[in-house]
Amino acid sequence: MAPKIFIDGEHGTTGLQIRTRMAGRRDVELLSIPEAERRNAAMREDMLNSADIAILCLPDDASKEAVQMVSGNNNVRVIDTSTAFRVNPGWAYGFAEMDGDQAERIRAARFVSNPGCYPTGAIGLIRPLRAAGILPDGYPVTVNAVSGYTGGGKQLIAQMENPDHPDAISAPHFLYGLPLTHKHVPEMTVHGLLDRAPIFSPSVGKFAQGMIVQVPLHLDDLTEGATMESIHAALVAHYAGQDIVTVVPLAESKALPRVNAVELEGKDTMKLFVFGTPGALQVNLVALLDNLGKGASGAAVQNMDLMLAS
Ligand SMILES: NC(=O)C1=CN([C@@H]2O[C@H](COP(=O)(O)OP(=O)(O)OC[C@H]3O[C@@H](n4cnc5c(N)ncnc54)[C@H](OP(=O)(O)O)[C@@H]3O)[C@@H](O)[C@H]2O)C=CC1
Ligand SMILES: CC(=O)N[C@@H](CCC(=O)OP(=O)(O)O)C(=O)O
């Protein structure tokens, strides 16, 4: 019998994209709730408890409520796309390429928290350098990023696409998270293996799907001997043996006049770049992804497939 999958929040932005990715798959059975009943708690509870894997694409509070609904049912495994459980040690963090054994952890887990879109880029750049001892304790990491507006879900999509919306946004690019307390900071700190919270400055551009995450570094404040080449080599070594996170060769990066935020739109992969001038004392690490691809729905399907393979 095909395993049953229920996407709670299937009519939202992340849920819809997961459904699109699962269309035509015969190895799983999708349980579904009509859109008009999407907030019907009794129906959701029933579906959640009938599933082998429940994928939660809900705001944090609703995710916590859904997890409560299956807490007594060990047959249901959960992938949560919200922020609610990302630094909870009882949950496996759903970034399979983050460490050599992370895919195995996800495969064996009952509870998997899907990473945030920005943290996927930031952790993808930072963690290998912490693990290799290149980024020392106390380094003041900054993370600057731009996301496609689908990152803000149905509400931000309406504000960006509908000029008659009462809170319509006309800006082609805007900064937010200005108090520097964005909900992704704890996740970047914990899974980035940082001993000091990064300064995180997010922004949104007038494009639907795509993301650039930047981590600029001063080489003379890193562990002695760190160079653009050694940082690149550490990233290449960390991501060897898989093809979802790729590290762009230095020669290729050097030839690029610009980085296009929507280059990976519709893809579930992530590209990492090391920019700078050989011999100079600064580098800019850049991650490029689709906020709804490797940043959300693509990662959720990848995690589901790992769990189904257990
Ligand atoms: N969009 C992105 O790029 C990313 C999103 N995420 C996370 O994924 C989750 C979903 O986000 P996203 O898809 O963007 O959001 P959306 O607002 O687009 O979709 C959320 C869905 O959940 C439904 N919902 C809200 N509250 C409840 C409830 N109490 N019971 C049942 N259903 C409910 C909404 O219904 P209604 O229409 O009635 O509000 C909607 O269908 C969030 O936690 C988000 O932070 C994570 C990474 C990236
Ligand atoms: C553009 C935009 O608004 N982005 C969202 C984050 C999207 C995301 O990654 O969702 P999680 O918070 O569940 O991880 C934000 O900044 O709140």
Tab-separated table of C-alpha atoms and ligand atoms in Angstrom:
chain	number	residue	atom	x	y	z
A	1	MET	CA	0.000	0.000	0.000
A	2	ALA	CA	1.316	3.460	-0.899
A	3	PRO	CA	2.207	5.625	2.108
A	4	LYS	CA	-0.370	8.312	2.865
A	5	ILE	CA	0.749	11.936	2.854
A	6	PHE	CA	-1.360	14.789	4.206
A	7	ILE	CA	-0.310	18.385	3.584
A	8	ASP	CA	-1.941	20.509	6.297
A	9	GLY	CA	-2.087	23.970	4.723
A	10	GLU	CA	-2.166	22.472	1.204
A	11	HIS	CA	-3.957	25.565	-0.164
A	12	GLY	CA	-1.274	28.002	0.992
A	13	THR	CA	1.875	29.040	-0.871
A	14	THR	CA	4.251	26.348	0.420
A	15	GLY	CA	1.560	23.651	0.486
A	16	LEU	CA	0.497	24.297	-3.107
A	17	GLN	CA	4.079	24.033	-4.334
A	18	ILE	CA	4.526	20.737	-2.513
A	19	ARG	CA	1.353	19.473	-4.162
A	20	THR	CA	2.659	20.549	-7.571
A	21	ARG	CA	5.889	18.654	-6.953
A	22	MET	CA	3.930	15.523	-5.965
A	23	ALA	CA	1.565	15.615	-8.941
A	24	GLY	CA	1.706	12.404	-10.915
A	25	ARG	CA	3.524	10.432	-8.227
A	26	ARG	CA	2.129	6.925	-7.853
A	27	ASP	CA	4.354	5.849	-4.976
A	28	VAL	CA	2.375	7.944	-2.444
A	29	GLU	CA	-1.316	8.548	-1.752
A	30	LEU	CA	-2.202	12.202	-1.118
A	31	LEU	CA	-4.908	12.844	1.477
A	32	SER	CA	-6.672	16.143	0.866
A	33	ILE	CA	-9.122	18.562	2.463
A	34	PRO	CA	-11.353	20.793	0.305
A	35	GLU	CA	-10.158	24.406	0.379
A	36	ALA	CA	-13.348	25.612	2.099
A	37	GLU	CA	-12.663	23.203	4.999
A	38	ARG	CA	-8.984	24.091	5.404
A	39	ARG	CA	-9.534	25.446	8.909
A	40	ASN	CA	-11.936	22.684	9.996
A	41	ALA	CA	-10.061	21.371	13.047
A	42	ALA	CA	-11.986	18.065	13.290
A	43	MET	CA	-11.326	17.225	9.627
A	44	ARG	CA	-7.675	18.184	9.947
A	45	GLU	CA	-7.262	16.047	13.058
A	46	ASP	CA	-8.794	13.101	11.252
A	47	MET	CA	-6.552	13.541	8.190
A	48	LEU	CA	-3.456	14.120	10.290
A	49	ASN	CA	-4.054	10.894	12.183
A	50	SER	CA	-4.714	8.923	8.979
A	51	ALA	CA	-1.395	9.934	7.419
A	52	ASP	CA	1.946	8.142	7.465
A	53	ILE	CA	3.643	11.512	6.967
A	54	ALA	CA	1.959	14.849	7.703
A	55	ILE	CA	3.598	17.891	6.107
A	56	LEU	CA	2.601	21.042	7.981
A	57	CYS	CA	2.527	24.227	5.886
A	58	LEU	CA	0.953	26.453	8.485
A	59	PRO	CA	1.804	29.423	10.678
A	60	ASP	CA	3.702	28.526	13.877
A	61	ASP	CA	0.672	28.399	16.193
A	62	ALA	CA	-1.323	26.178	13.866
A	63	SER	CA	1.716	23.892	13.470
A	64	LYS	CA	2.001	23.499	17.227
A	65	GLU	CA	-1.704	22.684	17.355
A	66	ALA	CA	-1.316	20.073	14.585
A	67	VAL	CA	1.600	18.413	16.395
A	68	GLN	CA	-0.573	18.274	19.508
A	69	MET	CA	-3.255	16.519	17.441
A	70	VAL	CA	-0.890	13.642	16.548
A	71	SER	CA	1.073	13.554	19.784
A	72	GLY	CA	-0.518	10.291	20.917
A	73	ASN	CA	-0.216	8.563	17.533
A	74	ASN	CA	3.235	7.084	16.911
A	75	ASN	CA	2.262	5.983	13.400
A	76	VAL	CA	2.320	9.542	12.091
A	77	ARG	CA	5.612	11.195	11.187
A	78	VAL	CA	5.743	14.955	10.754
A	79	ILE	CA	7.596	17.450	8.570
A	80	ASP	CA	6.939	20.987	9.793
A	81	THR	CA	7.743	23.916	7.497
A	82	SER	CA	7.141	26.605	10.134
A	83	THR	CA	9.625	28.134	12.568
A	84	ALA	CA	8.045	26.399	15.571
A	85	PHE	CA	10.462	23.464	16.055
A	86	ARG	CA	13.651	24.424	14.244
A	87	VAL	CA	15.838	24.678	17.308
A	88	ASN	CA	14.035	21.958	19.246
A	89	PRO	CA	16.580	19.185	19.959
A	90	GLY	CA	13.827	16.564	19.717
A	91	TRP	CA	13.397	17.372	16.026
A	92	ALA	CA	15.778	16.518	13.175
A	93	TYR	CA	16.744	19.637	11.221
A	94	GLY	CA	15.735	19.025	7.610
A	95	PHE	CA	18.837	20.295	5.809
A	96	ALA	CA	20.171	17.015	4.460
A	97	GLU	CA	23.475	18.398	3.119
A	98	MET	CA	24.350	20.296	6.285
A	99	ASP	CA	26.524	17.419	7.608
A	100	GLY	CA	27.606	14.005	6.395
A	101	ASP	CA	25.123	12.180	8.637
A	102	GLN	CA	22.182	14.616	8.465
A	103	ALA	CA	20.359	12.731	5.695
A	104	GLU	CA	20.488	9.612	7.867
A	105	ARG	CA	19.109	11.564	10.852
A	106	ILE	CA	16.213	12.769	8.719
A	107	ARG	CA	15.621	9.298	7.329
A	108	ALA	CA	15.241	7.857	10.833
A	109	ALA	CA	13.311	10.721	12.438
A	110	ARG	CA	9.688	10.921	13.481
A	111	PHE	CA	9.761	14.721	13.641
A	112	VAL	CA	11.586	16.796	11.009
A	113	SER	CA	11.680	20.596	10.971
A	114	ASN	CA	12.128	21.979	7.489
A	115	PRO	CA	14.659	24.862	7.480
A	116	GLY	CA	13.702	28.453	6.759
A	117	CYS	CA	14.602	29.848	3.365
A	118	TYR	CA	17.109	32.433	4.610
A	119	PRO	CA	18.723	30.017	7.100
A	120	THR	CA	19.234	27.454	4.320
A	121	GLY	CA	21.516	29.951	2.565
A	122	ALA	CA	23.166	31.325	5.691
A	123	ILE	CA	23.800	27.970	7.382
A	124	GLY	CA	24.886	26.515	4.059
A	125	LEU	CA	27.672	29.125	3.930
A	126	ILE	CA	28.589	29.427	7.607
A	127	ARG	CA	28.450	25.913	9.039
A	128	PRO	CA	31.229	24.386	6.888
A	129	LEU	CA	33.570	27.228	7.906
A	130	ARG	CA	32.800	26.753	11.603
A	131	ALA	CA	33.238	22.981	11.245
A	132	ALA	CA	36.605	23.482	9.489
A	133	GLY	CA	37.809	25.944	12.159
A	134	ILE	CA	38.100	28.804	9.642
A	135	LEU	CA	35.464	31.042	11.260
A	136	PRO	CA	36.692	31.641	14.823
A	137	ASP	CA	34.668	32.013	18.035
A	138	GLY	CA	33.308	35.515	18.490
A	139	TYR	CA	33.430	36.499	14.812
A	140	PRO	CA	30.737	39.164	14.189
A	141	VAL	CA	28.839	37.460	11.360
A	142	THR	CA	26.402	39.488	9.257
A	143	VAL	CA	23.812	38.030	6.907
A	144	ASN	CA	22.242	40.284	4.255
A	145	ALA	CA	19.556	38.838	2.034
A	146	VAL	CA	16.851	39.466	-0.535
A	147	SER	CA	13.872	37.156	-1.029
A	148	GLY	CA	11.143	36.845	-3.618
A	149	TYR	CA	7.850	38.079	-2.207
A	150	THR	CA	6.258	34.595	-2.089
A	151	GLY	CA	8.447	34.181	1.020
A	152	GLY	CA	5.811	36.151	2.916
A	153	GLY	CA	2.986	33.751	1.964
A	154	LYS	CA	-0.503	34.645	0.753
A	155	GLN	CA	-0.609	37.929	2.613
A	156	LEU	CA	2.578	39.454	1.179
A	157	ILE	CA	1.751	38.069	-2.279
A	158	ALA	CA	-1.549	39.983	-2.164
A	159	GLN	CA	0.186	43.159	-0.967
A	160	MET	CA	2.769	42.960	-3.770
A	161	GLU	CA	0.487	41.863	-6.604
A	162	ASN	CA	-2.757	43.743	-5.908
A	163	PRO	CA	-2.431	47.545	-6.111
A	164	ASP	CA	-5.933	47.866	-4.587
A	165	HIS	CA	-4.957	45.941	-1.458
A	166	PRO	CA	-5.475	48.167	1.612
A	167	ASP	CA	-1.793	47.598	2.532
A	168	ALA	CA	-0.470	47.435	-1.038
A	169	ILE	CA	3.332	47.690	-1.307
A	170	SER	CA	4.610	49.564	-4.358
A	171	ALA	CA	8.324	49.478	-3.485
A	172	PRO	CA	10.391	47.427	-5.959
A	173	HIS	CA	12.733	46.454	-3.106
A	174	PHE	CA	12.354	47.026	0.620
A	175	LEU	CA	14.213	46.237	3.838
A	176	TYR	CA	12.341	44.821	6.811
A	177	GLY	CA	13.250	43.083	10.058
A	178	LEU	CA	14.667	46.466	11.059
A	179	PRO	CA	14.773	45.790	14.845
A	180	LEU	CA	17.201	42.915	13.995
A	181	THR	CA	15.106	40.333	15.835
A	182	HIS	CA	13.916	38.252	12.872
A	183	LYS	CA	12.557	34.843	13.840
A	184	HIS	CA	15.277	33.103	11.801
A	185	VAL	CA	18.183	34.389	13.921
A	186	PRO	CA	18.059	31.581	16.541
A	187	GLU	CA	18.022	28.953	13.801
A	188	MET	CA	21.000	30.508	12.005
A	189	THR	CA	22.903	30.692	15.295
A	190	VAL	CA	22.231	27.116	16.426
A	191	HIS	CA	22.661	25.287	13.113
A	192	GLY	CA	25.356	27.688	11.916
A	193	LEU	CA	27.302	26.546	15.028
A	194	LEU	CA	27.783	30.209	15.966
A	195	ASP	CA	28.597	31.342	19.508
A	196	ARG	CA	27.330	34.845	18.729
A	197	ALA	CA	24.032	35.725	17.022
A	198	PRO	CA	24.524	37.133	13.512
A	199	ILE	CA	23.167	40.522	12.463
A	200	PHE	CA	20.500	39.539	9.936
A	201	SER	CA	19.135	42.102	7.504
A	202	PRO	CA	16.422	40.647	5.221
A	203	SER	CA	14.736	42.347	2.294
A	204	VAL	CA	12.146	41.611	-0.374
A	205	GLY	CA	12.310	42.296	-4.113
A	206	LYS	CA	9.494	42.623	-6.614
A	207	PHE	CA	9.945	39.118	-8.000
A	208	ALA	CA	7.969	36.060	-6.957
A	209	GLN	CA	10.565	33.376	-6.308
A	210	GLY	CA	14.291	33.593	-5.720
A	211	MET	CA	16.789	34.481	-3.026
A	212	ILE	CA	20.297	35.788	-2.503
A	213	VAL	CA	21.928	35.421	0.918
A	214	GLN	CA	25.263	37.192	1.508
A	215	VAL	CA	27.818	36.672	4.281
A	216	PRO	CA	30.756	39.097	3.847
A	217	LEU	CA	33.945	38.222	5.753
A	218	HIS	CA	37.219	39.974	6.648
A	219	LEU	CA	39.971	37.427	6.038
A	220	ASP	CA	42.342	39.036	8.552
A	221	ASP	CA	39.798	38.403	11.344
A	222	LEU	CA	39.447	34.715	10.470
A	223	THR	CA	41.674	31.912	11.718
A	224	GLU	CA	45.235	32.595	10.611
A	225	GLY	CA	46.013	31.530	7.077
A	226	ALA	CA	42.438	31.726	5.771
A	227	THR	CA	42.296	32.735	2.123
A	228	MET	CA	39.648	32.988	-0.539
A	229	GLU	CA	40.994	29.706	-1.909
A	230	SER	CA	40.987	27.873	1.453
A	231	ILE	CA	37.407	28.989	2.145
A	232	HIS	CA	36.330	27.785	-1.279
A	233	ALA	CA	38.138	24.471	-0.747
A	234	ALA	CA	36.404	23.969	2.617
A	235	LEU	CA	32.995	24.496	0.998
A	236	VAL	CA	33.843	22.140	-1.881
A	237	ALA	CA	34.983	19.437	0.557
A	238	HIS	CA	31.901	19.874	2.740
A	239	TYR	CA	29.464	19.445	-0.148
A	240	ALA	CA	31.285	16.646	-1.993
A	241	GLY	CA	29.240	13.613	-2.989
A	242	GLN	CA	25.825	15.182	-3.626
A	243	ASP	CA	24.346	17.408	-6.317
A	244	ILE	CA	21.769	19.575	-4.535
A	245	VAL	CA	24.183	22.130	-3.049
A	246	THR	CA	26.899	23.053	-5.530
A	247	VAL	CA	29.925	25.262	-4.994
A	248	VAL	CA	30.662	27.351	-8.072
A	249	PRO	CA	34.350	27.131	-9.170
A	250	LEU	CA	36.361	30.270	-8.340
A	251	ALA	CA	37.264	30.871	-11.989
A	252	GLU	CA	33.578	30.789	-12.927
A	253	SER	CA	32.603	33.200	-10.117
A	254	LYS	CA	35.428	35.536	-11.113
A	255	ALA	CA	34.010	35.844	-14.627
A	256	LEU	CA	30.500	36.785	-13.423
A	257	PRO	CA	29.487	40.450	-13.742
A	258	ARG	CA	26.405	39.972	-11.528
A	259	VAL	CA	24.258	37.421	-9.672
A	260	ASN	CA	20.616	37.102	-10.708
A	261	ALA	CA	18.270	36.511	-7.738
A	262	VAL	CA	15.790	34.510	-9.842
A	263	GLU	CA	18.320	32.254	-11.599
A	264	LEU	CA	17.188	29.161	-9.691
A	265	GLU	CA	13.438	29.900	-9.795
A	266	GLY	CA	11.526	26.614	-9.897
A	267	LYS	CA	14.614	24.588	-8.951
A	268	ASP	CA	15.243	22.718	-5.700
A	269	THR	CA	19.006	23.203	-5.713
A	270	MET	CA	21.285	25.824	-4.150
A	271	LYS	CA	24.485	27.416	-5.520
A	272	LEU	CA	27.240	28.798	-3.302
A	273	PHE	CA	29.797	31.354	-4.494
A	274	VAL	CA	32.970	32.846	-3.011
A	275	PHE	CA	33.552	36.333	-4.431
A	276	GLY	CA	36.507	38.639	-3.912
A	277	THR	CA	39.929	39.422	-5.330
A	278	PRO	CA	42.727	36.874	-4.884
A	279	GLY	CA	45.255	38.173	-2.380
A	280	ALA	CA	42.898	40.831	-0.983
A	281	LEU	CA	41.578	40.754	2.568
A	282	GLN	CA	37.822	40.496	2.040
A	283	VAL	CA	35.462	37.885	0.604
A	284	ASN	CA	31.720	37.797	0.083
A	285	LEU	CA	30.061	34.394	0.435
A	286	VAL	CA	26.820	34.150	-1.517
A	287	ALA	CA	24.042	31.556	-1.584
A	288	LEU	CA	21.529	31.501	-4.436
A	289	LEU	CA	18.281	29.548	-4.151
A	290	ASP	CA	14.539	29.648	-4.735
A	291	ASN	CA	12.849	30.561	-1.436
A	292	LEU	CA	10.089	28.103	-2.296
A	293	GLY	CA	12.455	25.457	-3.741
A	294	LYS	CA	15.402	24.428	-1.562
A	295	GLY	CA	14.100	27.153	0.772
A	296	ALA	CA	10.756	25.432	1.516
A	297	SER	CA	8.704	23.092	-0.680
A	298	GLY	CA	11.588	21.422	-2.527
A	299	ALA	CA	13.336	20.699	0.771
A	300	ALA	CA	10.085	19.331	2.257
A	301	VAL	CA	9.676	16.845	-0.616
A	302	GLN	CA	13.362	15.898	-0.345
A	303	ASN	CA	12.872	15.231	3.378
A	304	MET	CA	9.695	13.245	2.725
A	305	ASP	CA	11.569	11.080	0.221
A	306	LEU	CA	14.355	10.461	2.723
A	307	MET	CA	11.802	9.464	5.370
A	308	LEU	CA	9.967	7.178	2.946
A	309	ALA	CA	13.260	5.441	2.184
A	310	SER	CA	13.699	4.372	5.816
B	1	LIG	N1	6.688	30.985	1.590
B	1	LIG	C1	7.947	30.638	1.823
B	1	LIG	O1	8.867	30.923	1.012
B	1	LIG	C2	8.291	29.889	3.056
B	1	LIG	C3	7.354	29.588	4.033
B	1	LIG	N2	7.732	28.873	5.135
B	1	LIG	C4	6.769	28.577	6.210
B	1	LIG	O2	5.752	27.722	5.729
B	1	LIG	C5	4.554	27.942	6.493
B	1	LIG	C6	3.437	28.258	5.516
B	1	LIG	O3	3.775	29.491	4.874
B	1	LIG	P1	3.143	29.948	3.514
B	1	LIG	O4	2.744	28.790	2.704
B	1	LIG	O5	4.095	30.927	2.942
B	1	LIG	O6	1.852	30.715	4.086
B	1	LIG	P2	0.425	30.969	3.398
B	1	LIG	O7	-0.192	32.064	4.187
B	1	LIG	O8	0.589	31.151	1.938
B	1	LIG	O9	-0.358	29.624	3.655
B	1	LIG	C7	-0.702	29.174	4.941
B	1	LIG	C8	-1.889	28.253	4.843
B	1	LIG	O10	-2.231	27.793	6.151
B	1	LIG	C9	-3.616	28.032	6.373
B	1	LIG	N3	-3.874	28.244	7.791
B	1	LIG	C10	-3.552	29.329	8.542
B	1	LIG	N4	-3.948	29.158	9.814
B	1	LIG	C11	-4.530	27.937	9.861
B	1	LIG	C12	-5.144	27.184	10.902
B	1	LIG	N5	-5.215	27.652	12.160
B	1	LIG	N6	-5.654	25.960	10.604
B	1	LIG	C13	-5.556	25.483	9.348
B	1	LIG	N7	-5.015	26.143	8.320
B	1	LIG	C14	-4.490	27.357	8.576
B	1	LIG	C15	-3.916	29.271	5.556
B	1	LIG	O11	-5.301	29.402	5.348
B	1	LIG	P3	-5.971	30.855	5.113
B	1	LIG	O12	-5.894	31.084	3.651
B	1	LIG	O13	-7.343	30.690	5.640
B	1	LIG	O14	-5.175	31.839	5.900
B	1	LIG	C16	-3.127	28.963	4.283
B	1	LIG	O15	-3.820	28.092	3.435
B	1	LIG	C17	4.820	29.112	7.446
B	1	LIG	O16	5.133	28.648	8.715
B	1	LIG	C18	6.020	29.790	6.775
B	1	LIG	O17	6.718	30.548	7.691
B	1	LIG	C19	8.997	28.393	5.264
B	1	LIG	C20	9.953	28.649	4.332
B	1	LIG	C21	9.691	29.481	3.177
B	2	LIG	C1	9.898	37.440	2.537
B	2	LIG	C2	9.363	37.015	3.886
B	2	LIG	O1	8.484	37.624	4.465
B	2	LIG	N1	9.904	35.923	4.391
B	2	LIG	C3	9.499	35.361	5.641
B	2	LIG	C4	10.263	34.117	5.906
B	2	LIG	C5	9.868	32.997	5.025
B	2	LIG	C6	10.247	31.699	5.606
B	2	LIG	O2	11.342	31.201	5.467
B	2	LIG	O3	9.377	31.150	6.424
B	2	LIG	P1	9.705	30.663	7.883
B	2	LIG	O4	9.725	31.889	8.699
B	2	LIG	O5	8.699	29.712	8.304
B	2	LIG	O6	11.034	30.052	7.817
B	2	LIG	C7	9.766	36.296	6.805
B	2	LIG	O7	10.719	37.049	6.767
B	2	LIG	O8	9.046	36.167	7.804
